[in-house]
Coordinates of C-alpha atoms in Angstrom, one line a residue:
X1 CA 26.4 -30.1 10.0
X2 CA 25.1 -29.7 6.5
X3 CA 28.2 -28.7 4.6
X4 CA 26.2 -27.9 1.5
X5 CA 24.8 -24.8 3.2
X6 CA 27.1 -22.0 4.3
X7 CA 26.8 -21.1 8.0
X8 CA 25.6 -17.8 9.1
X9 CA 28.2 -15.5 10.6
X10 CA 28.2 -15.5 14.4
X11 CA 29.4 -12.6 16.5
X12 CA 33.0 -13.7 17.3
X13 CA 33.8 -14.2 20.9
X14 CA 30.6 -12.7 22.2
X15 CA 27.8 -14.2 24.2
X16 CA 24.3 -13.1 23.1
X17 CA 22.0 -10.9 25.2
X18 CA 18.4 -11.8 25.2
X19 CA 14.9 -10.2 25.4
X20 CA 12.7 -11.3 28.3
X21 CA 9.3 -11.2 26.7
X22 CA 7.3 -14.1 28.3
X23 CA 5.9 -15.8 25.1
X24 CA 9.3 -15.7 23.4
X25 CA 12.2 -18.0 24.3
X26 CA 15.8 -16.8 23.7
X27 CA 18.1 -18.6 21.4
X28 CA 21.9 -18.8 20.7
X29 CA 23.8 -16.3 18.5
X30 CA 22.8 -16.7 14.9
X31 CA 25.0 -19.3 13.3
X32 CA 22.9 -21.0 10.6
X33 CA 19.5 -20.1 8.8
X34 CA 17.9 -18.1 6.2
X35 CA -17.1 -5.8 -15.9
X36 CA -16.0 -4.8 -18.3
X37 CA -17.0 -7.1 -15.5
X38 CA -14.6 -8.4 -13.1
X39 CA -13.8 -9.0 -16.7
X40 CA -10.9 -11.1 -17.2
X41 CA -10.5 -14.7 -17.6
X42 CA -6.8 -15.5 -18.0
X43 CA -5.2 -18.8 -17.9
X44 CA -2.4 -17.9 -15.5
X45 CA 0.3 -19.8 -17.2
X46 CA 3.6 -19.7 -18.8
X47 CA 1.9 -20.7 -22.0
X48 CA 1.2 -18.7 -25.0
X49 CA -1.7 -17.2 -26.9
X50 CA -2.1 -15.6 -30.3
X51 CA -3.9 -13.5 -32.8
X52 CA -4.0 -11.9 -36.3
X53 CA -6.1 -10.2 -38.9
X54 CA -8.1 -12.9 -40.7
X55 CA -7.5 -11.5 -44.2
X56 CA -3.7 -11.9 -43.8
X57 CA -3.7 -15.6 -43.0
X58 CA -0.2 -17.0 -43.5
X59 CA 0.5 -20.3 -45.2
X60 CA 0.1 -23.6 -43.4
X61 CA -2.0 -22.2 -40.6
X62 CA -4.7 -24.6 -41.4
X63 CA -3.7 -28.2 -42.2
X64 CA -4.7 -29.8 -45.5
X65 CA -6.8 -32.2 -43.5
X66 CA -7.8 -32.3 -39.8
X67 CA -5.7 -34.6 -37.8
X68 CA -8.2 -35.7 -35.1
X69 CA -5.6 -38.1 -33.6
X70 CA -2.9 -35.5 -33.2
X71 CA -1.2 -35.5 -29.8
X72 CA 1.4 -33.2 -28.4
X73 CA 4.6 -35.3 -28.1
X74 CA 5.5 -33.4 -24.9
X75 CA 2.3 -34.6 -23.1
X76 CA 4.0 -37.9 -22.1
X77 CA 4.3 -38.4 -18.4
X78 CA 7.9 -39.5 -18.5
X79 CA 11.2 -38.0 -19.8
X80 CA 14.7 -39.2 -20.5
X81 CA 17.8 -37.3 -19.6
X82 CA 19.9 -36.7 -22.7
X83 CA 23.1 -35.0 -23.6
X84 CA 21.1 -32.1 -25.0
X85 CA 18.3 -30.9 -22.7
X86 CA 15.6 -28.5 -23.8
X87 CA 13.0 -27.3 -21.3
X88 CA 9.5 -28.7 -21.7
X89 CA 7.4 -26.4 -23.8
X90 CA 10.2 -24.6 -25.7
X91 CA 9.7 -26.8 -28.8
X92 CA 6.0 -25.8 -28.8
X93 CA 6.9 -22.1 -28.8
X94 CA 6.1 -21.3 -25.2
X95 CA 8.3 -20.6 -22.2
X96 CA 10.1 -23.3 -20.3
X97 CA 7.9 -25.5 -18.1
X98 CA 10.5 -27.7 -16.5
X99 CA 13.8 -27.5 -14.6
X100 CA 17.0 -29.1 -15.8
X101 CA 17.0 -32.8 -14.9
X102 CA 19.6 -34.1 -12.6
X103 CA 18.7 -37.7 -13.2
X104 CA 15.6 -39.8 -13.7
X105 CA 15.5 -40.5 -10.0
X106 CA 13.9 -38.5 -7.2
X107 CA 16.0 -35.5 -6.2
X108 CA 15.9 -36.6 -2.5
X109 CA 14.6 -39.4 -0.4
X110 CA 11.2 -37.9 -0.2
X111 CA 8.5 -39.6 1.9
X112 CA 4.8 -39.4 1.3
X113 CA 4.5 -37.4 4.5
X114 CA 6.9 -34.8 3.1
X115 CA 5.0 -34.6 -0.2
X116 CA 1.7 -34.4 1.6
X117 CA 3.0 -31.5 3.8
X118 CA 4.1 -29.5 0.7
X119 CA 0.5 -29.3 -0.6
X120 CA -1.0 -26.0 0.4
X121 CA -4.0 -25.4 2.6
X122 CA -5.5 -22.1 1.4
X123 CA -3.9 -21.5 -2.0
X124 CA -5.8 -22.7 -5.0
X125 CA -4.4 -25.7 -6.8
X126 CA -6.1 -28.6 -8.7
X127 CA -6.7 -31.9 -7.0
X128 CA -3.9 -33.4 -9.0
X129 CA -1.6 -33.0 -12.0
X130 CA -0.1 -29.8 -13.6
X131 CA -1.7 -26.4 -13.6
X132 CA -0.5 -23.1 -14.5
X133 CA -7.8 -15.1 -13.5
X134 CA -11.0 -15.1 -12.9
X135 CA -14.1 -13.2 -13.8
X136 CA -17.3 -12.6 -11.8
X137 CA -20.5 -13.7 -13.3
X138 CA -24.0 -14.1 -11.7
X139 CA -22.6 -14.4 -8.1
X140 CA -19.6 -16.5 -8.8
X141 CA -15.9 -15.8 -9.4
X142 CA -14.7 -18.1 -12.2
X143 CA -11.1 -19.2 -12.4
X144 CA -10.0 -20.8 -15.7
X145 CA -6.5 -22.2 -15.5
X146 CA -4.2 -24.2 -17.8
X147 CA -4.3 -27.8 -16.7
X148 CA -2.9 -31.1 -17.8
X149 CA -5.5 -33.7 -16.8
X150 CA -3.1 -36.6 -17.5
X151 CA 0.0 -35.8 -15.7
X152 CA 1.9 -33.6 -13.2
X153 CA 4.1 -32.1 -16.0
X154 CA 3.3 -29.6 -18.7
X155 CA 1.5 -30.9 -21.8
X156 CA -2.0 -31.7 -23.1
X157 CA -3.1 -28.2 -22.0
X158 CA -6.8 -27.8 -21.4
X159 CA -8.9 -25.3 -19.5
X160 CA -9.6 -26.3 -15.9
X161 CA -12.5 -24.5 -14.3
X162 CA -13.3 -23.6 -10.7
X163 CA -15.8 -21.3 -9.0
X164 CA -15.9 -19.4 -5.7
X165 CA -18.1 -16.8 -3.9
X166 CA -15.2 -15.3 -2.0
X167 CA -11.9 -15.9 -3.9
X168 CA -10.7 -18.2 -1.1
X169 CA -13.0 -21.3 -1.0
X170 CA -13.2 -23.0 -4.4
X171 CA -15.2 -25.7 -6.1
X172 CA -13.8 -27.6 -9.0
X173 CA -16.0 -27.9 -12.1
X174 CA -15.6 -30.1 -15.2
X175 CA -13.0 -29.0 -17.8
X176 CA -14.2 -25.9 -19.7
X177 CA -12.4 -26.6 -23.0
X178 CA -10.1 -29.3 -24.4
X179 CA -7.9 -29.5 -27.4
X180 CA -10.3 -31.0 -29.9
X181 CA -9.9 -29.0 -33.2
X182 CA -7.0 -28.5 -35.6
X183 CA -6.6 -24.9 -34.5
X184 CA -6.0 -25.9 -30.8
X185 CA -4.7 -29.5 -31.3
X186 CA -1.5 -28.7 -29.4
X187 CA -3.2 -27.0 -26.5
X188 CA -6.0 -24.6 -25.4
X189 CA -3.7 -21.9 -24.1
X190 CA -4.1 -18.5 -22.4
X191 CA -7.2 -16.3 -22.8
X192 CA -9.1 -13.3 -21.6
X193 CA -12.8 -12.6 -21.2
X194 CA -14.8 -9.5 -21.9
X195 CA -18.5 -8.8 -20.9
X196 CA -20.4 -7.0 -23.6
X197 CA -23.1 -4.4 -22.9
X198 CA -25.8 -6.8 -24.0
X199 CA -24.6 -9.4 -21.4
X200 CA -22.7 -11.6 -23.7
X201 CA -19.4 -13.1 -22.5
X202 CA -16.6 -13.1 -25.1
X203 CA -13.6 -15.3 -24.6
X204 CA -10.5 -15.0 -26.8
X205 CA -7.9 -17.7 -26.3
X206 CA -4.8 -19.1 -27.9
X207 CA -4.9 -22.3 -29.8
X208 CA -1.7 -24.0 -30.8
X209 CA -2.5 -25.6 -34.2
X210 CA -1.6 -29.0 -35.4
X211 CA 1.4 -27.4 -36.9
X212 CA 2.2 -25.5 -33.7
X213 CA 1.2 -22.1 -35.2
X214 CA -0.2 -19.8 -32.5
X215 CA -3.6 -18.6 -33.5
X216 CA -6.3 -16.6 -31.8
X217 CA -9.7 -18.3 -31.2
X218 CA -13.1 -17.2 -30.1
X219 CA -15.4 -19.0 -27.6
X220 CA -18.5 -18.1 -25.7
X221 CA -20.9 -19.7 -23.1
X222 CA -23.5 -22.1 -24.5
X223 CA -26.0 -20.9 -21.9
X224 CA -25.8 -17.4 -20.5
X225 CA -28.5 -18.2 -17.9
X226 CA -26.1 -20.8 -16.3
X227 CA -24.2 -19.0 -13.5
X228 CA -21.6 -21.8 -13.5
X229 CA -20.9 -21.4 -17.2
X230 CA -20.4 -25.1 -17.5
X231 CA -20.5 -25.4 -21.3
X232 CA -18.5 -23.4 -23.9
X233 CA -18.9 -23.2 -27.7
X234 CA -16.0 -22.6 -30.0
X235 CA -16.7 -20.3 -32.9
X236 CA -17.1 -22.2 -36.1
X237 CA -14.9 -19.7 -38.0
X238 CA -11.9 -20.1 -35.8
X239 CA -9.2 -19.0 -35.8
X240 CA -10.2 -15.4 -35.9
X241 CA -6.6 -14.1 -35.8
X242 CA -3.3 -15.4 -37.0
X243 CA 0.2 -13.8 -36.6
X244 CA 0.7 -10.7 -38.7
X245 CA 3.5 -10.3 -41.3
X246 CA 6.9 -10.0 -39.6
X247 CA 5.9 -11.9 -36.5
X248 CA 7.1 -15.4 -35.9
X249 CA 4.4 -18.0 -35.7
X250 CA 5.4 -18.9 -32.2
X251 CA 5.9 -15.4 -30.9
X252 CA 2.3 -14.0 -30.8
X253 CA 0.2 -14.7 -27.8
X254 CA -1.7 -13.7 -24.7
X255 CA -4.4 -11.1 -25.5
X256 CA -5.7 -8.8 -22.8
X257 CA -9.3 -8.1 -21.8
X258 CA -10.8 -5.7 -24.3
X259 CA -11.4 -2.0 -23.5
X260 CA -13.4 0.6 -25.4
X261 CA -11.8 3.7 -26.8
X262 CA -13.3 7.1 -27.9
X263 CA -13.8 5.5 -31.3
X264 CA -16.4 3.2 -29.8
X265 CA -14.4 0.1 -30.8
X266 CA -13.0 -2.7 -28.7
X267 CA -9.3 -2.7 -28.3
X268 CA -7.0 -5.5 -27.2
X269 CA -3.2 -5.8 -26.9
X270 CA -1.0 -8.8 -27.5
X271 CA 2.6 -9.6 -26.6
X272 CA 5.3 -10.5 -29.1
X273 CA 8.8 -9.6 -30.1
X274 CA 10.8 -8.4 -33.1
X275 CA 14.4 -9.7 -32.8
X276 CA 15.2 -9.0 -29.2
X277 CA 12.7 -6.2 -28.7
X278 CA 9.7 -7.0 -26.6
X279 CA 6.5 -5.4 -28.1
X280 CA 2.8 -5.1 -27.4
X281 CA 0.6 -4.9 -30.5
X282 CA -2.9 -3.3 -30.6
X283 CA -6.0 -4.6 -32.4
X284 CA -9.4 -3.0 -32.7
X285 CA -12.7 -4.8 -33.5
X286 CA -16.4 -4.3 -33.6
X287 CA -17.5 -7.9 -33.3
X288 CA -14.5 -9.9 -32.0
X289 CA -14.5 -11.7 -35.3
X290 CA -13.0 -9.1 -37.7
X291 CA -9.9 -7.2 -36.5
X292 CA -7.7 -4.3 -37.6
X293 CA -4.1 -3.9 -36.4
X294 CA -3.1 -0.5 -35.3
X295 CA -0.1 1.3 -36.8
X296 CA 3.0 1.0 -34.7
X297 CA 2.9 -0.7 -31.3
X298 CA 1.5 0.2 -27.9
X299 CA 5.0 0.0 -26.5
X300 CA 8.4 -1.6 -27.2
X301 CA 11.5 -2.1 -25.1
X302 CA 14.7 -3.3 -26.8
X303 CA 16.6 -6.2 -25.2
X304 CA 13.6 -7.6 -23.2
X305 CA 12.8 -10.5 -25.5
X306 CA 9.4 -12.1 -25.9
X307 CA 6.5 -10.5 -23.9
X308 CA 4.1 -13.1 -22.6
X309 CA 0.8 -12.6 -20.7
X310 CA 0.7 -8.8 -21.3
X311 CA -1.7 -6.9 -19.1
X312 CA -2.8 -3.3 -19.5
X313 CA -5.1 -1.5 -17.1
X314 CA -5.8 1.8 -15.5
X315 CA -5.3 2.7 -11.8
X316 CA -6.7 5.7 -10.0
X317 CA -4.0 8.3 -9.1
X318 CA -5.7 9.4 -5.8
X319 CA -8.4 6.9 -5.1
X320 CA -8.6 3.8 -2.8
X321 CA -10.6 1.7 -5.3
X322 CA -9.9 0.1 -8.6
X323 CA -11.3 1.4 -11.9
X324 CA -12.9 -0.2 -14.9
X325 CA -10.6 -1.4 -17.7
X326 CA -11.9 1.3 -20.1
X327 CA -11.3 4.2 -17.8
X328 CA -8.9 6.9 -19.0
X329 CA -8.2 10.6 -18.4
X330 CA -6.3 12.9 -16.1
X331 CA -7.4 11.0 -12.9
X332 CA -5.7 7.7 -13.9
X333 CA -2.4 6.2 -14.8
X334 CA -2.0 3.1 -16.9
X335 CA 0.0 0.0 -16.0
X336 CA 1.7 -2.0 -18.6
X337 CA 3.0 -5.4 -17.5
X338 CA 4.7 -8.2 -19.4
X339 CA 6.0 -11.6 -18.4
X340 CA 9.4 -11.9 -19.9
X341 CA 10.0 -15.3 -21.6
X342 CA 13.8 -14.9 -21.3
X343 CA 13.9 -14.4 -17.5
X344 CA 10.6 -15.8 -16.3
X345 CA 9.9 -12.5 -14.4
X346 CA 6.8 -10.3 -14.4
X347 CA 7.8 -6.6 -14.9
X348 CA 5.5 -3.6 -14.9
X349 CA 5.8 0.1 -15.4
X350 CA 3.4 3.0 -14.8
X351 CA 2.7 5.6 -17.5
X352 CA 0.2 7.4 -19.7
X353 CA -2.0 6.0 -22.4
X354 CA -2.5 8.2 -25.5
X355 CA -5.7 7.0 -27.1
X356 CA -5.3 9.1 -30.2
X357 CA -2.4 7.1 -31.5
X358 CA -2.6 3.9 -29.4
X359 CA 0.7 4.4 -27.5
X360 CA 1.7 4.2 -23.9
X361 CA 4.6 6.1 -22.5
X362 CA 6.3 5.3 -19.2
X363 CA 6.6 8.0 -16.5
X364 CA 10.3 7.0 -16.0
X365 CA 12.0 5.3 -18.9
X366 CA 14.8 4.2 -16.6
X367 CA 12.3 1.8 -15.0
X368 CA 10.5 0.8 -18.2
X369 CA 8.8 -2.6 -18.7
X370 CA 11.4 -5.3 -18.3
X371 CA 14.2 -3.2 -16.8
X372 CA 12.6 -1.8 -13.7
X373 CA 9.9 -2.8 -11.2
X374 CA 8.6 -6.3 -10.7
X375 CA 5.2 -7.4 -9.4
X376 CA 6.9 -10.0 -7.3
X377 CA 10.7 -10.5 -6.7
X378 CA 10.4 -14.2 -6.0
X379 CA 8.9 -17.3 -7.6
X380 CA 6.1 -15.7 -9.6
X381 CA 5.0 -15.5 -13.2
X382 CA 2.3 -15.2 -15.8
X383 CA 0.1 -13.0 -13.8
X384 CA -3.2 -11.3 -14.7
X385 CA -5.5 -8.7 -13.2
X386 CA -9.3 -8.3 -13.5
X387 CA -11.6 -5.6 -12.4
X388 CA -14.2 -6.8 -9.9
X389 CA -16.9 -4.2 -10.2
X390 CA -18.9 -5.7 -7.4
X391 CA -16.3 -4.6 -4.9
X392 CA -14.6 -1.9 -7.1
X393 CA -11.2 -3.7 -6.8
X394 CA -8.5 -4.4 -9.3
X395 CA -7.4 -8.0 -8.4
X396 CA -4.2 -9.6 -9.3
X397 CA -3.5 -13.4 -9.7
X398 CA -0.2 -15.0 -10.3
X399 CA 1.3 -18.5 -10.8
X400 CA 3.9 -20.2 -8.7
X401 CA 5.7 -23.0 -10.4
X402 CA 7.7 -25.8 -8.8
X403 CA 11.4 -25.6 -8.2
X404 CA 12.0 -29.3 -7.5
X405 CA 12.4 -31.8 -10.4
X406 CA 9.8 -33.3 -12.7
X407 CA 10.5 -36.7 -11.2
X408 CA 9.5 -35.3 -7.8
X409 CA 6.3 -33.8 -9.3
X410 CA 5.4 -37.1 -11.0
X411 CA 5.9 -39.0 -7.8
X412 CA 3.7 -36.6 -5.7
X413 CA 1.2 -36.4 -8.5
X414 CA 0.7 -32.6 -8.7
X415 CA 2.6 -29.4 -9.6
X416 CA 2.1 -25.6 -9.3
X417 CA -0.2 -23.4 -7.4
X418 CA -1.9 -19.9 -7.6
X419 CA -1.0 -17.1 -5.3
X420 CA -3.5 -15.6 -2.9
X421 CA -5.4 -12.9 -5.0
X422 CA -4.1 -9.4 -4.3
X423 CA -5.7 -6.0 -4.6
X424 CA -3.8 -3.5 -6.6
X425 CA -3.6 0.3 -6.1
X426 CA -1.4 3.1 -7.2
X427 CA 0.9 4.2 -4.4
X428 CA 0.1 7.9 -4.3
X429 CA 2.6 8.4 -1.5
X430 CA 5.6 7.5 -3.6
X431 CA 4.0 8.2 -7.0
X432 CA 6.3 5.6 -8.5
X433 CA 5.0 2.1 -7.8
X434 CA 2.0 -0.1 -7.2
X435 CA 0.7 -1.4 -3.8
X436 CA -0.3 -5.1 -3.6
X437 CA -2.1 -6.6 -0.7
X438 CA -3.9 -9.9 0.0
X439 CA -7.6 -9.6 -0.6
X440 CA -9.5 -9.0 2.6
X441 CA -11.3 -12.3 2.3
X442 CA -8.2 -14.2 3.4
X443 CA -8.9 -12.8 6.9
X444 CA -12.0 -15.0 7.1
X445 CA -9.5 -17.9 7.7
X446 CA -8.0 -16.3 10.8
X447 CA -8.3 -18.4 14.0
X448 CA -6.5 -17.7 17.3
X449 CA -3.9 -15.0 17.5
X450 CA -0.7 -14.3 19.4
X451 CA 0.6 -10.8 20.2
X452 CA 4.1 -9.8 21.0
X453 CA 5.2 -6.2 21.9
X454 CA 8.7 -4.7 21.8
X455 CA 10.5 -8.0 21.7
X456 CA 14.2 -7.2 22.0
X457 CA 16.4 -9.0 19.5
X458 CA 20.0 -7.9 20.1
X459 CA 22.7 -8.0 17.5
X460 CA 23.7 -11.5 16.5
X461 CA 20.8 -13.3 18.2
X462 CA 17.7 -15.4 17.5
X463 CA 14.5 -15.3 19.5
X464 CA 11.9 -18.1 19.2
X465 CA 8.3 -17.1 19.2
X466 CA 6.1 -19.5 21.1
X467 CA 3.0 -19.8 18.9
X468 CA 2.5 -23.5 18.5
X469 CA 2.0 -24.8 15.0
X470 CA 3.8 -22.6 12.4
X471 CA 2.7 -23.9 9.0
X472 CA -0.4 -21.8 8.3
X473 CA 0.1 -18.3 9.5
X474 CA -0.8 -14.6 8.8
X475 CA 2.0 -12.6 10.4
X476 CA 2.1 -8.8 10.9
X477 CA 5.5 -7.6 12.1
X478 CA 6.9 -4.1 12.7
X479 CA 10.5 -3.4 13.6
X480 CA 12.2 -0.5 15.4
X481 CA 16.0 -0.1 15.3
X482 CA 18.4 2.1 17.1
X483 CA 19.0 5.5 15.6
X484 CA 21.2 5.4 12.5
X485 CA 24.0 7.7 13.7
X486 CA 27.0 5.8 12.2
X487 CA 29.0 7.8 9.7
X488 CA 30.4 4.5 8.4
X489 CA 29.7 3.6 4.8
X490 CA 27.9 0.3 5.0
X491 CA 28.2 -2.2 2.2
X492 CA 24.7 -3.0 1.1
X493 CA 25.7 -6.6 0.4
X494 CA 24.3 -6.1 -3.0
X495 CA 24.5 -8.4 -6.0
X496 CA 22.0 -6.8 -8.4
X497 CA 19.1 -6.3 -6.0
X498 CA 20.9 -5.5 -2.7
X499 CA 20.1 -8.8 -0.9
X500 CA 23.5 -10.2 -1.8
X501 CA 24.5 -13.6 -0.4
X502 CA 21.4 -13.7 1.8
X503 CA 21.0 -13.2 5.5
X504 CA 24.6 -14.2 6.2
X505 CA 25.8 -10.9 4.9
X506 CA 26.3 -8.8 8.0
X507 CA 26.6 -5.1 8.3
X508 CA 26.1 -2.5 11.0
X509 CA 22.4 -2.2 10.2
X510 CA 21.2 -5.6 9.3
X511 CA 19.9 -7.9 8.2
X512 CA 17.0 -8.4 10.6
X513 CA 13.6 -10.1 10.3
X514 CA 11.8 -13.4 10.9
X515 CA 12.6 -17.1 10.2
X516 CA 9.7 -19.0 8.9
X517 CA 9.4 -22.8 8.3
X518 CA 12.3 -23.4 10.6
X519 CA 13.1 -26.4 12.7
X520 CA 14.2 -26.3 16.3
X521 CA 17.9 -26.7 15.5
X522 CA 17.7 -24.2 12.7
X523 CA 19.0 -26.7 10.2
X524 CA 16.2 -25.6 7.9
X525 CA 14.8 -22.1 7.7
X526 CA 13.7 -19.4 5.4
X527 CA 14.6 -15.8 6.4
X528 CA 12.3 -13.0 5.4
X529 CA 14.1 -9.8 6.3
X530 CA 15.1 -6.2 5.9
X531 CA 18.7 -5.1 5.0
X532 CA 19.8 -1.5 5.3
X533 CA 22.6 0.5 3.9
X534 CA 23.7 3.8 5.5
X535 CA 25.9 6.1 3.3
X536 CA 28.2 8.9 4.4
X537 CA 25.6 11.5 3.4
X538 CA 23.1 10.0 5.8
X539 CA 20.8 8.5 3.2
X540 CA 19.5 5.0 4.1
X541 CA 18.6 2.5 1.4
X542 CA 16.3 -0.3 2.5
X543 CA 16.1 -3.8 0.9
X544 CA 13.4 -6.4 1.5
X545 CA 14.6 -9.9 0.9
X546 CA 13.9 -13.7 1.2
X547 CA 16.6 -16.3 1.5
X548 CA 15.7 -19.8 0.4
X549 CA 19.2 -21.3 0.5
X550 CA 18.8 -23.1 3.8
X551 CA 15.0 -23.8 3.3
X552 CA 15.6 -27.5 2.5
X553 CA 18.3 -30.2 3.0
X554 CA 17.3 -31.6 -0.4
X555 CA 20.3 -30.7 -2.6
X556 CA 18.7 -30.6 -6.0
X557 CA 15.9 -28.2 -5.1
X558 CA 16.4 -24.7 -6.6
X559 CA 17.1 -22.3 -3.8
X560 CA 17.7 -18.6 -4.3
X561 CA 18.0 -15.2 -2.6
X562 CA 15.3 -12.8 -3.8
X563 CA 14.6 -9.2 -3.0
X564 CA 14.6 -5.6 -4.0
X565 CA 15.0 -2.0 -2.7
X566 CA 11.8 -0.9 -1.0
X567 CA 10.8 2.8 -0.3
X568 CA 10.5 3.6 3.4
X569 CA 9.2 7.1 3.8
X570 CA 9.9 9.5 6.7
X571 CA 8.0 8.4 9.8
X572 CA 7.4 4.9 8.6
X573 CA 8.6 1.9 10.5
X574 CA 9.9 -1.3 8.9
X575 CA 6.8 -3.3 8.4
X576 CA 5.9 -6.6 6.7
X577 CA 3.1 -9.0 6.3
X578 CA 3.9 -12.7 5.7
X579 CA 1.5 -15.4 4.7
X580 CA 2.8 -18.9 5.4
X581 CA 1.0 -21.8 3.8
X582 CA 3.2 -24.9 4.1
X583 CA 5.6 -24.7 1.1
X584 CA 4.5 -21.3 0.0
X585 CA 5.5 -18.0 1.7
X586 CA 4.1 -14.7 0.4
X587 CA 5.8 -11.6 1.9
X588 CA 4.7 -8.0 1.6
X589 CA 6.9 -5.1 2.7
X590 CA 5.8 -1.5 3.6
X591 CA 2.1 -2.1 2.9
X592 CA 2.8 -4.0 -0.3
X593 CA 5.4 -1.8 -2.1
X594 CA 7.6 -4.9 -2.5
X595 CA 6.4 -8.5 -2.6
X596 CA 8.3 -11.8 -2.6
X597 CA 6.9 -15.3 -3.1
X598 CA 9.0 -18.2 -1.9
X599 CA 8.7 -21.9 -2.8
X600 CA 10.3 -24.1 -0.3
X601 CA 10.6 -27.9 0.3
X602 CA 11.8 -28.6 3.8
X603 CA 12.5 -32.1 4.9
X604 CA 12.5 -31.6 8.7
X605 CA 10.7 -28.2 9.4
X606 CA 7.3 -29.7 8.6
X607 CA 4.2 -30.5 10.6
X608 CA 4.7 -29.9 14.3
X609 CA 8.4 -29.4 13.9
X610 CA 7.9 -26.1 12.1
X611 CA 8.8 -23.1 14.2
X612 CA 8.9 -19.3 13.9
X613 CA 11.8 -17.1 15.1
X614 CA 12.9 -13.5 15.1
X615 CA 16.6 -12.8 14.2
X616 CA 19.0 -9.9 14.0
X617 CA 22.3 -10.5 12.2
X618 CA 23.4 -6.9 12.4
X619 CA 26.7 -6.0 14.1
X620 CA 25.8 -2.6 15.4
X621 CA 22.1 -2.2 16.1
X622 CA 19.5 -3.9 18.3
X623 CA 16.0 -4.4 17.0
X624 CA 12.6 -4.4 18.8
X625 CA 9.8 -6.3 17.1
X626 CA 6.0 -6.0 17.6
X627 CA 4.0 -8.8 16.0
X628 CA 0.4 -10.1 15.7
X629 CA 0.2 -13.6 14.4
X630 CA -2.9 -15.5 13.4
X631 CA -3.2 -19.3 12.8
X632 CA -5.1 -19.7 9.6
X633 CA -7.7 -22.3 8.8
X634 CA -7.7 -24.4 5.6
X635 CA -9.8 -23.2 2.7
X636 CA -12.6 -25.5 1.4
X637 CA -11.4 -26.5 -2.1
X638 CA -13.3 -29.5 -3.3
X639 CA -15.4 -30.7 -6.4
X640 CA -18.7 -28.9 -7.0
X641 CA -21.6 -31.2 -6.0
X642 CA -23.2 -31.1 -9.5
X643 CA -25.4 -34.1 -8.6
X644 CA -27.2 -31.9 -6.1
X645 CA -28.3 -29.1 -8.5

């Protein structure tokens, strides 16, 4: 028995009762487990980006002479453990890009087969090395991403480039931009694109100068008739913006896609901080070369620290489609999102944008940016949306980083992956949150399916689902439970988000759910589950959770319990969709009101050994589950055959 992992609580002295559904096999009591034109190009990354009014250029932004041989000292492919450890990237003024080293050895006796299995089949990631949204142009979705062409760790940040016609199958293109000027010598960092009415494409991106000052730079396609946008030109007058007075030179980055206001000007917002207060600044421009900073800030939240990768966009209050980035008025709400450097979490809030004074006010200050809702309650950061006007969708991308060690990443030769793109809508049923759902194109990968109806999972039992290979799945699951008539006050097992110590925390009403990426003996597993709390006044609080703690026998892999409260309205069942792609599990509860991304590194529950189970660790209710499960094909992600065009 693996003593590093706590066992799940069994039902003492009680033999399990089982369901008799033919495709499912019963198991023992639970003992151990767990555009403006589609108009955004954003390097989904933890890395920074900057801007400022040209006339207020601070000292030492430009070096006395250009250092063409400058290299980022952090771009080396090796590291040494020292008595003082600083995460990779912090010295360059960006968020941490590495986990604390345990040693300079591998964290586990990994085999090439294990590493090969960890690589995803239908999530986008480069062929190799380190990576960290897209836009639609002339028939192609373009994804520009932060990429280290030299190593599987952060450093030497360039712009990788890939194209797709459907957001699922991708073709790699040559690098779009590299660090080749003094103003981006330490990296070509995050950026956003805007399509102008005359058809021009404007790209603003962050350059980290030779002196590590974050500056805003302008680039544009060399040939607008090229649908692949292979070549980019950097504006000769770069940088166009530098940090304004009162802002630290390493705390000013990540501009949004521009939107037009009633003044006819283009507006962008950029994240920063003043002391411990996270802020979003607003600039206006006519030509993307000369800028004016607005008085005050778009929004500020004390105690949230540096805001990275700020995003700002409208959502329709009653519609089922996305809206253009410049839309405003009584029919829309505005979403403000920030990636918090301090916590590496993407928070958002919904509110109202007042164009007359360039401010945004949250609907509920108690769940303001940084202190309330999250896009994703799991391993997810540096996200960005874009408006796809061809399909009238607001589409969200996010970045999943590794939770193993740098030594592991160097050995396997790659790190990090993008989430499946998600459509984003305002939840007009609750009126308080967004709905996220995988883009419909993912359904093109569905192969054969298995259906299970009313599978009984009694209290304290596990039921195996006989579906064959369980490493690439699209799972729809719906749960019914016995009526909640207990007057007992049930502890919600809550530490912060109500998911507590994970699926071992038993109560009358839960937890119950599925076990993904589990082996036959349940020595490795990842529970995705609901946990309910029933109070004396009859109110039920529902939590949606993911427990990674028994996902891997590797001891030095970061494993956590993630989750949040999720609204379940009258008449709704407990419903989830789970996408399993080898080491990535993306879980969506109640139609996408709450989402959790898990990063797991199993050592035994891989290839044909991976299984899928139902479980019910409640003490006082039985659960019936109805499921439809598809096997998913692999996406075609390969180099573009440029020699054939």
